């Protein structure tokens, strides 16, 4: 999947880990926002100051956002995302739609 590893909690996809030589600008942790989470939410943006859209996805999929691996606060933000996932933060994750 886009040269990365998808991470699920039960039936919800919550993030993807990507480190690939093609399109290195999109390497890092791809967070999947829930249906009810606004990607432009100022509080969410304060928690993840480096978060941005994913170039590979264009503007077609806006509920996936990137914590870039080359950012100065990558480790801090990635660990914060892990803490949120461990605490089942309702802003993260969604059940993928069936391809059938």
mmCIF file of N, CA and C in Angstrom:
data_model
loop_
_atom_site.group_PDB
_atom_site.id
_atom_site.type_symbol
_atom_site.label_atom_id
_atom_site.label_comp_id
_atom_site.label_asym_id
_atom_site.label_seq_id
_atom_site.Cartn_x
_atom_site.Cartn_y
_atom_site.Cartn_z
ATOM 1 N N UNK A 1 0.843 -1.174 0.000
ATOM 2 C CA UNK A 1 0.000 0.000 0.000
ATOM 3 C C UNK A 1 0.888 1.237 0.000
ATOM 4 N N UNK A 2 1.049 1.886 -1.132
ATOM 5 C CA UNK A 2 1.869 3.098 -1.261
ATOM 6 C C UNK A 2 3.260 2.904 -0.654
ATOM 7 N N UNK A 3 3.784 1.689 -0.748
ATOM 8 C CA UNK A 3 5.127 1.367 -0.236
ATOM 9 C C UNK A 3 5.236 1.579 1.270
ATOM 10 N N UNK A 4 4.220 1.187 1.996
ATOM 11 C CA UNK A 4 4.233 1.344 3.442
ATOM 12 C C UNK A 4 3.554 0.178 4.130
ATOM 13 N N UNK A 5 3.421 0.306 5.444
ATOM 14 C CA UNK A 5 2.810 -0.723 6.267
ATOM 15 C C UNK A 5 1.611 -0.122 6.989
ATOM 16 N N UNK A 6 0.425 -0.652 6.706
ATOM 17 C CA UNK A 6 -0.794 -0.179 7.348
ATOM 18 C C UNK A 6 -0.886 -0.749 8.756
ATOM 19 N N UNK A 7 -1.411 0.061 9.666
ATOM 20 C CA UNK A 7 -1.589 -0.348 11.060
ATOM 21 C C UNK A 7 -3.079 -0.274 11.381
ATOM 22 N N UNK A 8 -3.597 -1.383 11.901
ATOM 23 C CA UNK A 8 -5.006 -1.468 12.268
ATOM 24 C C UNK A 8 -5.151 -1.676 13.762
ATOM 25 N N UNK A 9 -6.221 -1.145 14.325
ATOM 26 C CA UNK A 9 -6.677 -1.475 15.667
ATOM 27 C C UNK A 9 -8.062 -2.070 15.479
ATOM 28 N N UNK A 10 -8.145 -3.366 15.699
ATOM 29 C CA UNK A 10 -9.374 -4.114 15.419
ATOM 30 C C UNK A 10 -9.704 -3.941 13.934
ATOM 31 N N UNK A 11 -10.870 -3.419 13.617
ATOM 32 C CA UNK A 11 -11.263 -3.288 12.208
ATOM 33 C C UNK A 11 -11.001 -1.900 11.629
ATOM 34 N N UNK A 12 -10.375 -1.022 12.416
ATOM 35 C CA UNK A 12 -10.103 0.348 11.964
ATOM 36 C C UNK A 12 -8.656 0.498 11.523
ATOM 37 N N UNK A 13 -8.470 1.112 10.354
ATOM 38 C CA UNK A 13 -7.109 1.491 9.955
ATOM 39 C C UNK A 13 -6.821 2.816 10.663
ATOM 40 N N UNK A 14 -5.667 2.895 11.317
ATOM 41 C CA UNK A 14 -5.357 4.091 12.116
ATOM 42 C C UNK A 14 -4.168 4.875 11.575
ATOM 43 N N UNK A 15 -3.241 4.188 10.911
ATOM 44 C CA UNK A 15 -2.099 4.902 10.350
ATOM 45 C C UNK A 15 -1.358 3.997 9.375
ATOM 46 N N UNK A 16 -0.400 4.586 8.717
ATOM 47 C CA UNK A 16 0.487 3.843 7.842
ATOM 48 C C UNK A 16 1.901 4.365 8.071
ATOM 49 N N UNK A 17 2.849 3.449 8.068
ATOM 50 C CA UNK A 17 4.254 3.808 8.233
ATOM 51 C C UNK A 17 4.918 3.705 6.870
ATOM 52 N N UNK A 18 5.598 4.762 6.454
ATOM 53 C CA UNK A 18 6.185 4.778 5.111
ATOM 54 C C UNK A 18 7.603 5.313 5.152
ATOM 55 N N UNK A 19 8.499 4.557 4.517
ATOM 56 C CA UNK A 19 9.888 4.970 4.332
ATOM 57 C C UNK A 19 10.345 4.371 3.008
ATOM 58 N N UNK A 20 10.271 5.161 1.951
ATOM 59 C CA UNK A 20 10.562 4.651 0.610
ATOM 60 C C UNK A 20 11.375 5.691 -0.164
ATOM 61 N N UNK A 21 12.271 5.219 -1.007
ATOM 62 C CA UNK A 21 13.137 6.146 -1.754
ATOM 63 C C UNK A 21 12.380 6.929 -2.821
ATOM 64 N N UNK A 22 11.260 6.383 -3.310
ATOM 65 C CA UNK A 22 10.424 7.138 -4.244
ATOM 66 C C UNK A 22 9.520 8.054 -3.429
ATOM 67 N N UNK A 23 9.408 9.267 -3.814
ATOM 68 C CA UNK A 23 8.609 10.269 -3.100
ATOM 69 C C UNK A 23 8.976 10.345 -1.618
ATOM 70 N N UNK A 24 10.243 10.607 -1.303
ATOM 71 C CA UNK A 24 10.649 10.658 0.112
ATOM 72 C C UNK A 24 9.949 11.771 0.889
ATOM 73 N N UNK A 25 9.404 12.738 0.187
ATOM 74 C CA UNK A 25 8.689 13.826 0.861
ATOM 75 C C UNK A 25 7.464 13.295 1.609
ATOM 76 N N UNK A 26 6.954 12.133 1.199
ATOM 77 C CA UNK A 26 5.784 11.545 1.842
ATOM 78 C C UNK A 26 6.141 10.452 2.848
ATOM 79 N N UNK A 27 7.416 10.361 3.236
ATOM 80 C CA UNK A 27 7.825 9.389 4.245
ATOM 81 C C UNK A 27 7.474 9.884 5.638
ATOM 82 N N UNK A 28 7.085 8.955 6.478
ATOM 83 C CA UNK A 28 6.747 9.274 7.859
ATOM 84 C C UNK A 28 5.559 8.464 8.309
ATOM 85 N N UNK A 29 4.759 9.049 9.190
ATOM 86 C CA UNK A 29 3.553 8.404 9.714
ATOM 87 C C UNK A 29 2.349 9.070 9.072
ATOM 88 N N UNK A 30 1.567 8.266 8.369
ATOM 89 C CA UNK A 30 0.335 8.755 7.767
ATOM 90 C C UNK A 30 -0.789 8.474 8.751
ATOM 91 N N UNK A 31 -1.369 9.502 9.326
ATOM 92 C CA UNK A 31 -2.481 9.331 10.263
ATOM 93 C C UNK A 31 -3.804 9.318 9.505
ATOM 94 N N UNK A 32 -4.707 8.449 9.929
ATOM 95 C CA UNK A 32 -6.044 8.368 9.342
ATOM 96 C C UNK A 32 -7.019 9.000 10.329
ATOM 97 N N UNK A 33 -7.667 10.066 9.898
ATOM 98 C CA UNK A 33 -8.620 10.756 10.764
ATOM 99 C C UNK A 33 -9.988 10.089 10.666
ATOM 100 N N UNK A 34 -10.733 10.143 11.758
ATOM 101 C CA UNK A 34 -12.077 9.577 11.771
ATOM 102 C C UNK A 34 -13.013 10.429 10.913
ATOM 103 N N UNK A 35 -14.202 9.889 10.667
ATOM 104 C CA UNK A 35 -15.200 10.610 9.872
ATOM 105 C C UNK A 35 -15.578 11.942 10.500
ATOM 106 N N UNK A 36 -15.546 12.010 11.816
ATOM 107 C CA UNK A 36 -15.997 13.216 12.519
ATOM 108 C C UNK A 36 -14.883 14.232 12.778
ATOM 109 N N UNK A 37 -13.657 13.911 12.414
ATOM 110 C CA UNK A 37 -12.539 14.816 12.679
ATOM 111 C C UNK A 37 -12.299 15.741 11.497
ATOM 112 N N UNK A 38 -12.234 17.017 11.784
ATOM 113 C CA UNK A 38 -11.946 18.024 10.770
ATOM 114 C C UNK A 38 -10.422 18.140 10.626
ATOM 115 N N UNK A 39 -9.877 17.883 9.432
ATOM 116 C CA UNK A 39 -8.426 17.982 9.247
ATOM 117 C C UNK A 39 -7.852 19.367 9.537
ATOM 118 N N UNK A 40 -8.683 20.388 9.510
ATOM 119 C CA UNK A 40 -8.214 21.753 9.766
ATOM 120 C C UNK A 40 -8.429 22.182 11.217
ATOM 121 N N UNK A 41 -8.849 21.260 12.079
ATOM 122 C CA UNK A 41 -9.114 21.585 13.484
ATOM 123 C C UNK A 41 -7.870 22.188 14.124
ATOM 124 N N UNK A 42 -7.983 23.440 14.655
ATOM 125 C CA UNK A 42 -6.809 24.124 15.232
ATOM 126 C C UNK A 42 -6.178 23.365 16.403
ATOM 127 N N UNK A 43 -6.993 22.730 17.245
ATOM 128 C CA UNK A 43 -6.439 21.980 18.371
ATOM 129 C C UNK A 43 -5.602 20.797 17.880
ATOM 130 N N UNK A 44 -6.127 20.083 16.897
ATOM 131 C CA UNK A 44 -5.385 18.956 16.320
ATOM 132 C C UNK A 44 -4.080 19.448 15.702
ATOM 133 N N UNK A 45 -4.131 20.570 15.031
ATOM 134 C CA UNK A 45 -2.936 21.149 14.397
ATOM 135 C C UNK A 45 -1.908 21.599 15.439
ATOM 136 N N UNK A 46 -2.357 22.028 16.597
ATOM 137 C CA UNK A 46 -1.424 22.391 17.677
ATOM 138 C C UNK A 46 -0.718 21.151 18.222
ATOM 139 N N UNK A 47 -1.457 20.044 18.296
ATOM 140 C CA UNK A 47 -0.859 18.799 18.791
ATOM 141 C C UNK A 47 0.169 18.242 17.812
ATOM 142 N N UNK A 48 -0.048 18.495 16.529
ATOM 143 C CA UNK A 48 0.832 17.992 15.477
ATOM 144 C C UNK A 48 1.241 19.155 14.573
ATOM 145 N N UNK A 49 2.202 19.974 15.012
ATOM 146 C CA UNK A 49 2.546 21.185 14.258
ATOM 147 C C UNK A 49 3.110 20.926 12.864
ATOM 148 N N UNK A 50 3.698 19.771 12.625
ATOM 149 C CA UNK A 50 4.284 19.524 11.296
ATOM 150 C C UNK A 50 3.331 18.801 10.351
ATOM 151 N N UNK A 51 2.145 18.453 10.826
ATOM 152 C CA UNK A 51 1.228 17.643 10.014
ATOM 153 C C UNK A 51 0.822 18.393 8.749
ATOM 154 N N UNK A 52 0.722 17.631 7.660
ATOM 155 C CA UNK A 52 0.351 18.234 6.372
ATOM 156 C C UNK A 52 -0.282 17.183 5.484
ATOM 157 N N UNK A 53 -0.785 17.607 4.338
ATOM 158 C CA UNK A 53 -1.384 16.658 3.400
ATOM 159 C C UNK A 53 -0.295 15.804 2.750
ATOM 160 N N UNK A 54 -0.727 14.711 2.163
ATOM 161 C CA UNK A 54 0.178 13.750 1.535
ATOM 162 C C UNK A 54 0.163 13.992 0.031
ATOM 163 N N UNK A 55 1.315 14.307 -0.522
ATOM 164 C CA UNK A 55 1.395 14.650 -1.943
ATOM 165 C C UNK A 55 0.937 13.509 -2.844
ATOM 166 N N UNK A 56 1.296 12.275 -2.507
ATOM 167 C CA UNK A 56 0.904 11.126 -3.336
ATOM 168 C C UNK A 56 -0.607 11.008 -3.492
ATOM 169 N N UNK A 57 -1.350 11.476 -2.504
ATOM 170 C CA UNK A 57 -2.805 11.372 -2.545
ATOM 171 C C UNK A 57 -3.466 12.566 -3.198
ATOM 172 N N UNK A 58 -2.693 13.591 -3.475
ATOM 173 C CA UNK A 58 -3.259 14.805 -4.058
ATOM 174 C C UNK A 58 -4.290 15.396 -3.114
ATOM 175 N N UNK A 59 -5.307 15.995 -3.646
ATOM 176 C CA UNK A 59 -6.387 16.540 -2.813
ATOM 177 C C UNK A 59 -7.594 15.615 -2.775
ATOM 178 N N UNK A 60 -7.407 14.377 -3.218
ATOM 179 C CA UNK A 60 -8.525 13.449 -3.310
ATOM 180 C C UNK A 60 -8.891 12.837 -1.961
ATOM 181 N N UNK A 61 -7.904 12.577 -1.131
ATOM 182 C CA UNK A 61 -8.154 11.950 0.169
ATOM 183 C C UNK A 61 -7.625 12.891 1.245
ATOM 184 N N UNK A 62 -8.524 13.586 1.904
ATOM 185 C CA UNK A 62 -8.123 14.620 2.864
ATOM 186 C C UNK A 62 -8.080 14.132 4.306
ATOM 187 N N UNK A 63 -8.603 12.936 4.567
ATOM 188 C CA UNK A 63 -8.615 12.447 5.943
ATOM 189 C C UNK A 63 -7.350 11.658 6.301
ATOM 190 N N UNK A 64 -6.397 11.594 5.397
ATOM 191 C CA UNK A 64 -5.067 11.048 5.685
ATOM 192 C C UNK A 64 -4.114 12.235 5.748
ATOM 193 N N UNK A 65 -3.356 12.334 6.820
ATOM 194 C CA UNK A 65 -2.389 13.421 6.979
ATOM 195 C C UNK A 65 -1.036 12.844 7.375
ATOM 196 N N UNK A 66 0.016 13.558 7.048
ATOM 197 C CA UNK A 66 1.378 13.078 7.233
ATOM 198 C C UNK A 66 2.104 13.801 8.355
ATOM 199 N N UNK A 67 2.733 13.005 9.213
ATOM 200 C CA UNK A 67 3.763 13.523 10.124
ATOM 201 C C UNK A 67 5.068 13.205 9.407
ATOM 202 N N UNK A 68 5.719 14.186 8.783
ATOM 203 C CA UNK A 68 6.897 13.909 7.947
ATOM 204 C C UNK A 68 8.099 13.443 8.764
ATOM 205 N N UNK A 69 8.748 12.397 8.277
ATOM 206 C CA UNK A 69 9.886 11.820 9.000
ATOM 207 C C UNK A 69 11.095 12.748 9.027
ATOM 208 N N UNK A 70 11.145 13.719 8.123
ATOM 209 C CA UNK A 70 12.287 14.642 8.121
ATOM 210 C C UNK A 70 12.002 15.917 8.911
ATOM 211 N N UNK A 71 10.854 15.962 9.590
ATOM 212 C CA UNK A 71 10.504 17.133 10.382
ATOM 213 C C UNK A 71 11.295 17.178 11.685
ATOM 214 N N UNK A 72 11.523 18.376 12.226
ATOM 215 C CA UNK A 72 12.325 18.514 13.448
ATOM 216 C C UNK A 72 11.665 17.915 14.689
ATOM 217 N N UNK A 73 10.349 17.730 14.659
ATOM 218 C CA UNK A 73 9.647 17.185 15.825
ATOM 219 C C UNK A 73 9.013 15.821 15.528
ATOM 220 N N UNK A 74 9.559 15.131 14.533
ATOM 221 C CA UNK A 74 8.967 13.854 14.110
ATOM 222 C C UNK A 74 8.795 12.879 15.263
ATOM 223 N N UNK A 75 9.859 12.625 16.019
ATOM 224 C CA UNK A 75 9.792 11.617 17.078
ATOM 225 C C UNK A 75 8.748 11.979 18.128
ATOM 226 N N UNK A 76 8.718 13.234 18.524
ATOM 227 C CA UNK A 76 7.758 13.687 19.528
ATOM 228 C C UNK A 76 6.327 13.523 19.025
ATOM 229 N N UNK A 77 6.090 13.937 17.792
ATOM 230 C CA UNK A 77 4.742 13.851 17.229
ATOM 231 C C UNK A 77 4.331 12.401 16.998
ATOM 232 N N UNK A 78 5.246 11.563 16.526
ATOM 233 C CA UNK A 78 4.931 10.153 16.298
ATOM 234 C C UNK A 78 4.606 9.449 17.615
ATOM 235 N N UNK A 79 5.368 9.739 18.658
ATOM 236 C CA UNK A 79 5.086 9.147 19.967
ATOM 237 C C UNK A 79 3.750 9.646 20.524
ATOM 238 N N UNK A 80 3.442 10.910 20.292
ATOM 239 C CA UNK A 80 2.148 11.448 20.729
ATOM 240 C C UNK A 80 1.010 10.725 20.002
ATOM 241 N N UNK A 81 1.171 10.496 18.701
ATOM 242 C CA UNK A 81 0.161 9.753 17.939
ATOM 243 C C UNK A 81 -0.013 8.344 18.512
ATOM 244 N N UNK A 82 1.088 7.697 18.861
ATOM 245 C CA UNK A 82 1.014 6.355 19.464
ATOM 246 C C UNK A 82 0.254 6.396 20.781
ATOM 247 N N UNK A 83 0.517 7.407 21.611
ATOM 248 C CA UNK A 83 -0.216 7.552 22.880
ATOM 249 C C UNK A 83 -1.716 7.723 22.633
ATOM 250 N N UNK A 84 -2.061 8.543 21.654
ATOM 251 C CA UNK A 84 -3.474 8.740 21.336
ATOM 252 C C UNK A 84 -4.116 7.430 20.873
ATOM 253 N N UNK A 85 -3.403 6.677 20.061
ATOM 254 C CA UNK A 85 -3.934 5.408 19.574
ATOM 255 C C UNK A 85 -4.096 4.403 20.714
ATOM 256 N N UNK A 86 -3.136 4.365 21.622
ATOM 257 C CA UNK A 86 -3.240 3.463 22.774
ATOM 258 C C UNK A 86 -4.446 3.794 23.655
ATOM 259 N N UNK A 87 -4.819 5.073 23.664
ATOM 260 C CA UNK A 87 -5.963 5.515 24.457
ATOM 261 C C UNK A 87 -7.248 5.596 23.623
ATOM 262 N N UNK A 88 -7.214 5.019 22.432
ATOM 263 C CA UNK A 88 -8.394 4.936 21.546
ATOM 264 C C UNK A 88 -9.021 6.308 21.294
ATOM 265 N N UNK A 89 -8.189 7.274 20.974
ATOM 266 C CA UNK A 89 -8.677 8.621 20.677
ATOM 267 C C UNK A 89 -9.677 8.536 19.518
ATOM 268 N N UNK A 90 -10.890 9.057 19.698
ATOM 269 C CA UNK A 90 -11.921 8.939 18.661
ATOM 270 C C UNK A 90 -11.635 9.760 17.407
ATOM 271 N N UNK A 91 -10.627 10.617 17.438
ATOM 272 C CA UNK A 91 -10.293 11.422 16.253
ATOM 273 C C UNK A 91 -9.513 10.631 15.219
ATOM 274 N N UNK A 92 -9.004 9.463 15.605
ATOM 275 C CA UNK A 92 -8.131 8.691 14.713
ATOM 276 C C UNK A 92 -8.762 7.347 14.340
ATOM 277 N N UNK A 93 -8.617 7.005 13.070
ATOM 278 C CA UNK A 93 -9.029 5.709 12.567
ATOM 279 C C UNK A 93 -10.406 5.687 11.949
ATOM 280 N N UNK A 94 -10.547 4.786 11.004
ATOM 281 C CA UNK A 94 -11.850 4.555 10.379
ATOM 282 C C UNK A 94 -11.887 3.153 9.787
ATOM 283 N N UNK A 95 -13.061 2.642 9.647
ATOM 284 C CA UNK A 95 -13.241 1.326 9.056
ATOM 285 C C UNK A 95 -13.200 1.503 7.540
ATOM 286 N N UNK A 96 -12.268 0.806 6.859
ATOM 287 C CA UNK A 96 -12.182 0.955 5.405
ATOM 288 C C UNK A 96 -13.458 0.468 4.724
ATOM 289 N N UNK A 97 -13.825 1.154 3.652
ATOM 290 C CA UNK A 97 -14.982 0.745 2.869
ATOM 291 C C UNK A 97 -14.620 -0.515 2.075
ATOM 292 N N UNK A 98 -15.567 -1.375 1.911
ATOM 293 C CA UNK A 98 -15.372 -2.600 1.154
ATOM 294 C C UNK A 98 -15.109 -2.263 -0.309
ATOM 295 N N UNK A 99 -14.235 -3.003 -0.939
ATOM 296 C CA UNK A 99 -13.927 -2.778 -2.357
ATOM 297 C C UNK A 99 -14.881 -3.540 -3.269
ATOM 298 N N UNK A 100 -15.794 -4.283 -2.700
ATOM 299 C CA UNK A 100 -16.730 -5.083 -3.500
ATOM 300 C C UNK A 100 -17.886 -4.268 -3.974
#
